[in-house]
Coordinates of C-alpha atoms in Angstrom, one line a residue:
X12 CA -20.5 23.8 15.5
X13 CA -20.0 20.3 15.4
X14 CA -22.0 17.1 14.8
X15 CA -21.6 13.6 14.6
X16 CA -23.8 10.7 12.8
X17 CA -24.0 8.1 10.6
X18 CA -27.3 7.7 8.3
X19 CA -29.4 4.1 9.0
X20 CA -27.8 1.0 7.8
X21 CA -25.0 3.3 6.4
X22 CA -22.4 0.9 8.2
X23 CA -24.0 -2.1 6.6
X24 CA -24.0 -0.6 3.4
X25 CA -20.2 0.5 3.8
X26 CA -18.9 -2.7 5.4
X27 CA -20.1 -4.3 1.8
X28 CA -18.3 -1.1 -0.1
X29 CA -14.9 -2.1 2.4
X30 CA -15.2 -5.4 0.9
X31 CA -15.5 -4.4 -2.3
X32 CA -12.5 -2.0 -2.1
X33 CA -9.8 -4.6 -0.6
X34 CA -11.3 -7.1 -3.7
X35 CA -10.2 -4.2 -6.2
X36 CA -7.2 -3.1 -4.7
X37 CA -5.9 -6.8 -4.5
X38 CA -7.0 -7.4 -8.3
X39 CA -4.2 -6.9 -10.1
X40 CA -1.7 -8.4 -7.1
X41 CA 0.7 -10.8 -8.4
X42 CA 0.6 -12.6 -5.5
X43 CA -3.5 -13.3 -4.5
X44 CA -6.1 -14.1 -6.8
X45 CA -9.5 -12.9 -5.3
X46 CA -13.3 -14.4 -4.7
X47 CA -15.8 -12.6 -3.2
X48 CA -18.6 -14.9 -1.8
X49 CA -21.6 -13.2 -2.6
X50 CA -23.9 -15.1 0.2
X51 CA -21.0 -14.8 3.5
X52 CA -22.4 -12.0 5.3
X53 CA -20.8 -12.7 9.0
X54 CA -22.4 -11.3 12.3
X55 CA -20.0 -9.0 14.3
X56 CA -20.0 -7.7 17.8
X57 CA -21.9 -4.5 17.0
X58 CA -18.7 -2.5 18.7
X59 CA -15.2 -1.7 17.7
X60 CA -13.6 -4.8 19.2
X61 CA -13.1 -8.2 17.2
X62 CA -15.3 -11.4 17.8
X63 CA -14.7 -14.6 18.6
X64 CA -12.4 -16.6 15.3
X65 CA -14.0 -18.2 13.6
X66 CA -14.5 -21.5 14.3
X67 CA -11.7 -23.6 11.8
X68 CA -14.5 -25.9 10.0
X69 CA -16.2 -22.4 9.0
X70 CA -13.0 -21.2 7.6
X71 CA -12.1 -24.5 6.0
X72 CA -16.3 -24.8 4.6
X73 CA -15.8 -21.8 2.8
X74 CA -12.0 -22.4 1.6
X75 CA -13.2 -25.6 0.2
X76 CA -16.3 -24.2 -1.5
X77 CA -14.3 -21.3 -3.0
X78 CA -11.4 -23.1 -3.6
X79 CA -9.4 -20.8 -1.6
X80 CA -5.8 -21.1 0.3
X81 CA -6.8 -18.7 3.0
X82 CA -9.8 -16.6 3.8
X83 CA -9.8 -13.1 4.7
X84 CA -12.8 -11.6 6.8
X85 CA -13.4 -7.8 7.6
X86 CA -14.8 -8.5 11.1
X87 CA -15.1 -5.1 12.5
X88 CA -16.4 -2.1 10.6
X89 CA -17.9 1.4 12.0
X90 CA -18.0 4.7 11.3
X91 CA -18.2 8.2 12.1
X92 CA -19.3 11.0 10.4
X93 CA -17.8 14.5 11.7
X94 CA -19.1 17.5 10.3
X95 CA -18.0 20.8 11.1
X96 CA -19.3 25.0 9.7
X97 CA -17.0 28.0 9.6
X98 CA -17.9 30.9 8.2
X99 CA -16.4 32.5 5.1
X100 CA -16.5 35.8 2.8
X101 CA -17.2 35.7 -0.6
X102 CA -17.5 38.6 -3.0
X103 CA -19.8 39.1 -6.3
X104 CA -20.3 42.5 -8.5
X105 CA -23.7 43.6 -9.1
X106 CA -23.8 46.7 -11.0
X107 CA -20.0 47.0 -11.5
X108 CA -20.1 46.8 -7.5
X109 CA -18.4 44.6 -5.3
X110 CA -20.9 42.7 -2.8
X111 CA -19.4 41.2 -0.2
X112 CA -21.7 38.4 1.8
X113 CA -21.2 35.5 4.0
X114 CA -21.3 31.7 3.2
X115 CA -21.5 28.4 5.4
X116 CA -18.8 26.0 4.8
X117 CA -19.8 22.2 5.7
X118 CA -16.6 20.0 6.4
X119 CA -17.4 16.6 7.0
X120 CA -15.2 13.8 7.9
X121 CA -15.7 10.1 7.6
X122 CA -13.7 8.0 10.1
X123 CA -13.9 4.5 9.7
X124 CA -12.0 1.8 11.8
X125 CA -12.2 -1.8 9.8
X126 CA -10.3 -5.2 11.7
X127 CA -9.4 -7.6 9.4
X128 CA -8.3 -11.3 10.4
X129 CA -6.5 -13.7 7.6
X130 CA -7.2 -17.3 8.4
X131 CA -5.0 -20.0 7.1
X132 CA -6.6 -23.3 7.2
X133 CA -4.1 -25.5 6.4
X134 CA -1.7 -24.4 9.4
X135 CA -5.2 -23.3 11.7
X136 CA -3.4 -20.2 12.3
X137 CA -4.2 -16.3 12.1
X138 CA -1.9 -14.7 9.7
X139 CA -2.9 -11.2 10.4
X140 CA -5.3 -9.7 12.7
X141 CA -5.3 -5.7 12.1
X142 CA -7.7 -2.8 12.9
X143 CA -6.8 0.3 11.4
X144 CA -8.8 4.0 11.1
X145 CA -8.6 5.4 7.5
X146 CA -10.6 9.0 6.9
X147 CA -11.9 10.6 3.7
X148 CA -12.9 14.5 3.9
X149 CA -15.6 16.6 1.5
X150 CA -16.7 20.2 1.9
X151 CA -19.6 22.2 0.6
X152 CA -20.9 25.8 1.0
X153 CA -24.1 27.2 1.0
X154 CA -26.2 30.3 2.5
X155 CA -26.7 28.1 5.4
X156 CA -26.0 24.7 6.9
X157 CA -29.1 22.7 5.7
X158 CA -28.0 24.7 2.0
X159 CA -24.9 23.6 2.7
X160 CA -25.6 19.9 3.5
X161 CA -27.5 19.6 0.5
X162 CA -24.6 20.4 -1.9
X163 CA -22.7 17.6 0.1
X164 CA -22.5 13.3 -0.4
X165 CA -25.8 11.8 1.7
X166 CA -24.3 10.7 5.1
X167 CA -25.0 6.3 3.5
X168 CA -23.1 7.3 0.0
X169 CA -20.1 9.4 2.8
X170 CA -20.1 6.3 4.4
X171 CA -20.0 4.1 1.5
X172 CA -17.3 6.1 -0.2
X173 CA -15.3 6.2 2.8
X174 CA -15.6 2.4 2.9
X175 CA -14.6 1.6 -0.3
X176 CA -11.2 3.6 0.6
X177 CA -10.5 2.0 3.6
X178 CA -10.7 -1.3 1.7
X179 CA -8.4 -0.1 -1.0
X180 CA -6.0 0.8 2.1
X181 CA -6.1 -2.0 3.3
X182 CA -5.2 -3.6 0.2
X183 CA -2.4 -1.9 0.0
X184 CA -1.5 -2.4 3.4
X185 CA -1.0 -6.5 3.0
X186 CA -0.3 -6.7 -1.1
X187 CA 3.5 -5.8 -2.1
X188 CA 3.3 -3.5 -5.1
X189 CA 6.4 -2.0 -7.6
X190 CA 7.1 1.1 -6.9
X191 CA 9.7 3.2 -9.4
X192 CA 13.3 3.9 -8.0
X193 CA 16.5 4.9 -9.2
X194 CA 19.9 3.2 -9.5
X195 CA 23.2 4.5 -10.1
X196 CA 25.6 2.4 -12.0
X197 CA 29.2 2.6 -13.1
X198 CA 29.4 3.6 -16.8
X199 CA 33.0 4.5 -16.9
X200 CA 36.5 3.4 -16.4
X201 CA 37.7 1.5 -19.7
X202 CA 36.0 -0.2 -22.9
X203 CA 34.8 -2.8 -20.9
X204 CA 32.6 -0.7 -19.0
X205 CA 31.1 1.2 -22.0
X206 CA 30.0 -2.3 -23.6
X207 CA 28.7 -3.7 -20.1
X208 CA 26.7 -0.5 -20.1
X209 CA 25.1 -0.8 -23.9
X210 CA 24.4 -4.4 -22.6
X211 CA 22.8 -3.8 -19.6
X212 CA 20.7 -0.6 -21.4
X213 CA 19.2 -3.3 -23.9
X214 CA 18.5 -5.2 -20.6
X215 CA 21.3 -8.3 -20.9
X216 CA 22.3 -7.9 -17.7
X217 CA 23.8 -11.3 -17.4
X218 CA 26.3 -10.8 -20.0
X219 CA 26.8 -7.4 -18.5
X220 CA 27.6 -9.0 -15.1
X221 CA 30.0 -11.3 -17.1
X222 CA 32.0 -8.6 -18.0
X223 CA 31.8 -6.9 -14.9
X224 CA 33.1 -9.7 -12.8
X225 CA 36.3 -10.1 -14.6
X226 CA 37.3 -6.7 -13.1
X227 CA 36.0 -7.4 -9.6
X228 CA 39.5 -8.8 -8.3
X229 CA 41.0 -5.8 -10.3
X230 CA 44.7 -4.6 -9.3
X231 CA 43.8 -1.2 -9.7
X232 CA 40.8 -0.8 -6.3
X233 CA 38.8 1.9 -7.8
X234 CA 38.1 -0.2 -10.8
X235 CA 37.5 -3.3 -8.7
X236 CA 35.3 -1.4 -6.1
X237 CA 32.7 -0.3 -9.4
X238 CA 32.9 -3.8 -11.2
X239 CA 31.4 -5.2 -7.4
X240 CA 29.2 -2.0 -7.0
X241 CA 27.8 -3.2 -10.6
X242 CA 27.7 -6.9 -9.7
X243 CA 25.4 -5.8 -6.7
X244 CA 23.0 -3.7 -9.5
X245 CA 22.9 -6.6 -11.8
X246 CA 22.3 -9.1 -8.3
X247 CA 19.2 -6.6 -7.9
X248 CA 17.8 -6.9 -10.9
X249 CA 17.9 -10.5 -11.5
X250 CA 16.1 -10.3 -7.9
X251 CA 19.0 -12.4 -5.7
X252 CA 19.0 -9.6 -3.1
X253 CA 21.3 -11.7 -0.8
X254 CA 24.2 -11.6 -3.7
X255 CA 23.6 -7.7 -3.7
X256 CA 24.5 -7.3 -0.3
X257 CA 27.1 -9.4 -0.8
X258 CA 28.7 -7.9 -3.4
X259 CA 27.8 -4.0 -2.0
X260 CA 29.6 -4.9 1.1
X261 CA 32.7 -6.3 -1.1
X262 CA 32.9 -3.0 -2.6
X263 CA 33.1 -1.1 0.2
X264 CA 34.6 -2.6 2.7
X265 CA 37.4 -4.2 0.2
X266 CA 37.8 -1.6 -2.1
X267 CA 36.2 1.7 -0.1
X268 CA 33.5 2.7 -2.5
X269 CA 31.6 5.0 -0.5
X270 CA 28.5 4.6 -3.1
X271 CA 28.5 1.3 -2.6
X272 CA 27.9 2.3 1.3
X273 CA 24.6 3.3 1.1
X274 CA 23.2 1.1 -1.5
X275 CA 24.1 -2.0 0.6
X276 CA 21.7 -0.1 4.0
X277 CA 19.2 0.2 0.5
X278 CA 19.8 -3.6 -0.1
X279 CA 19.3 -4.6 3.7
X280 CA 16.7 -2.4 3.9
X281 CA 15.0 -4.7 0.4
X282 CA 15.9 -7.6 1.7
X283 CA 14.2 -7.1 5.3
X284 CA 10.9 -6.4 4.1
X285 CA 10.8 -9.2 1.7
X286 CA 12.1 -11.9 4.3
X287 CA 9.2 -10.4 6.9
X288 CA 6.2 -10.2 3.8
X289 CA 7.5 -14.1 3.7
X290 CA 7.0 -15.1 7.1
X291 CA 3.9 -13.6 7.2
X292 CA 2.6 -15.0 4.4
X293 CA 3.5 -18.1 5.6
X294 CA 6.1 -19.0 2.2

């Protein structure tokens, strides 16, 4: 069978927990420091659609009283609770005997659909206005469903914990984070090389680059075509993603280093998302 609910106040309770999640997901940002005004509880529609704005002197009020560039505001927030019971075996010895018996198994879902709005009161625009549906699952058995419910979460502290997720989603959602990736880069080809490599290795990657670039209008093209792929690397790191493209496309389409090929879609691809997490945060 399957039933649907959400306990009393448990959306309340789990807007709050959202709150809290997107506050400690954004923590440790580089880019947003984060206050949570204890008192701003705002009044929603009651229904999975957003409100009116709010009005720009609110927005501005608060700002100014928190000392705030923007203000983000969850302004839609429900949930539902899907549960769900399937039967399964289990098996248990009793005097060196195998007993087989049945069990209830209690799924239960938590759907919850947040809308988020970022005001900017200095331009009086809306940098973001989002709704999105994240889930969190739990299962319990028991002899039977009420046994079964009992070994699970209470349907507020489902709802809560479901909340708190969404909020760390969403967190992740609008704040860039580092994520771990690999790079190749050109190690060989003369003496050179093998010093620009011990340099970049102890993390001098300008004078690694230095050396590099003398070989980047090389007469011999596969030694050019790895001193630019390399260039591009060091670009990279030093965060000058337009000189990376640069120099990736000068090693392929100069010198036809197929490597160098991919990395500069890689490099696009890098350079894309940072111009677009720009715009929207208005920088």
């Amino acid at each position: 069978g399957v039933l649907t609910g959400e306990g009393l106040f448990a959306d309340r309770a789990g807007s709050f927990e959202c709150v809290r999640g997107v506050a400690d997901g954004l923590v440790s940002s580089p880019r947003f420091s984060i206050i949570v005004p204890p008192e701003k509880e705002l009044k929603g529609t009651g229904t999975r659609q957003f409100p009116e704005p709010l009005d720009w002197n609110t927005v501005e009020r608060i700002c100014r009283q928190n000392q705030a560039d923007a203000l983000l505001a969850l302004e839609v927030f429900d949930s539902n609770n899907l549960y769900s019971d399937r039967k399964e075996q289990r098996t248990r010895k009793e005097n060196d005997k195998e007993i087989k018996y049945d069990v209830t198994v209690t799924h239960v879902r938590s759907n919850i659909e947040s809308g988020w709005r970022i005001y900017d009161p200095a331009g009086k625009r809306i940098i973001d206005e989002s709704i999105f549906t994240d889930y969190r699952e739990w299962e319990a058995e028991g002899r039977t469903h009420k046994e079964a419910l009992v070994n699970l979460p209470p349907q507020n502290e489902i709802v809560k914990q479901a909340g708190y997720f969404a909020g760390t989603q969403y967190a992740r959602r609008i704040s860039p984070s580092w994520i771990r990736t690999g790079r190749e880069m050109y190690k060989k080809g003369n003496d050179d090389f093998k010093y620009a490599k011990r340099l970049a290795q102890t993390n001098r990657w300008e004078d690694a680059a230095d050396v590099w670039h003398k070989y980047t209008e090389d007469p011999d093209p596969k030694l050019a075509g790895r001193a630019c792929y390399n260039m591009a690397l060091a670009a990279e790191i030093a965060g000058n993603l337009k000189e990376a493209v640069e120099w990736a496309e000068e090693a392929y389409v100069r010198y036809n280093n197929k490597k160098a090929r991919e990395y500069s879609y890689i490099l696009k691809n890098r350079l894309f998302r940072q111009q677009k997490l720009e715009e929207q945060m208005g920088e």
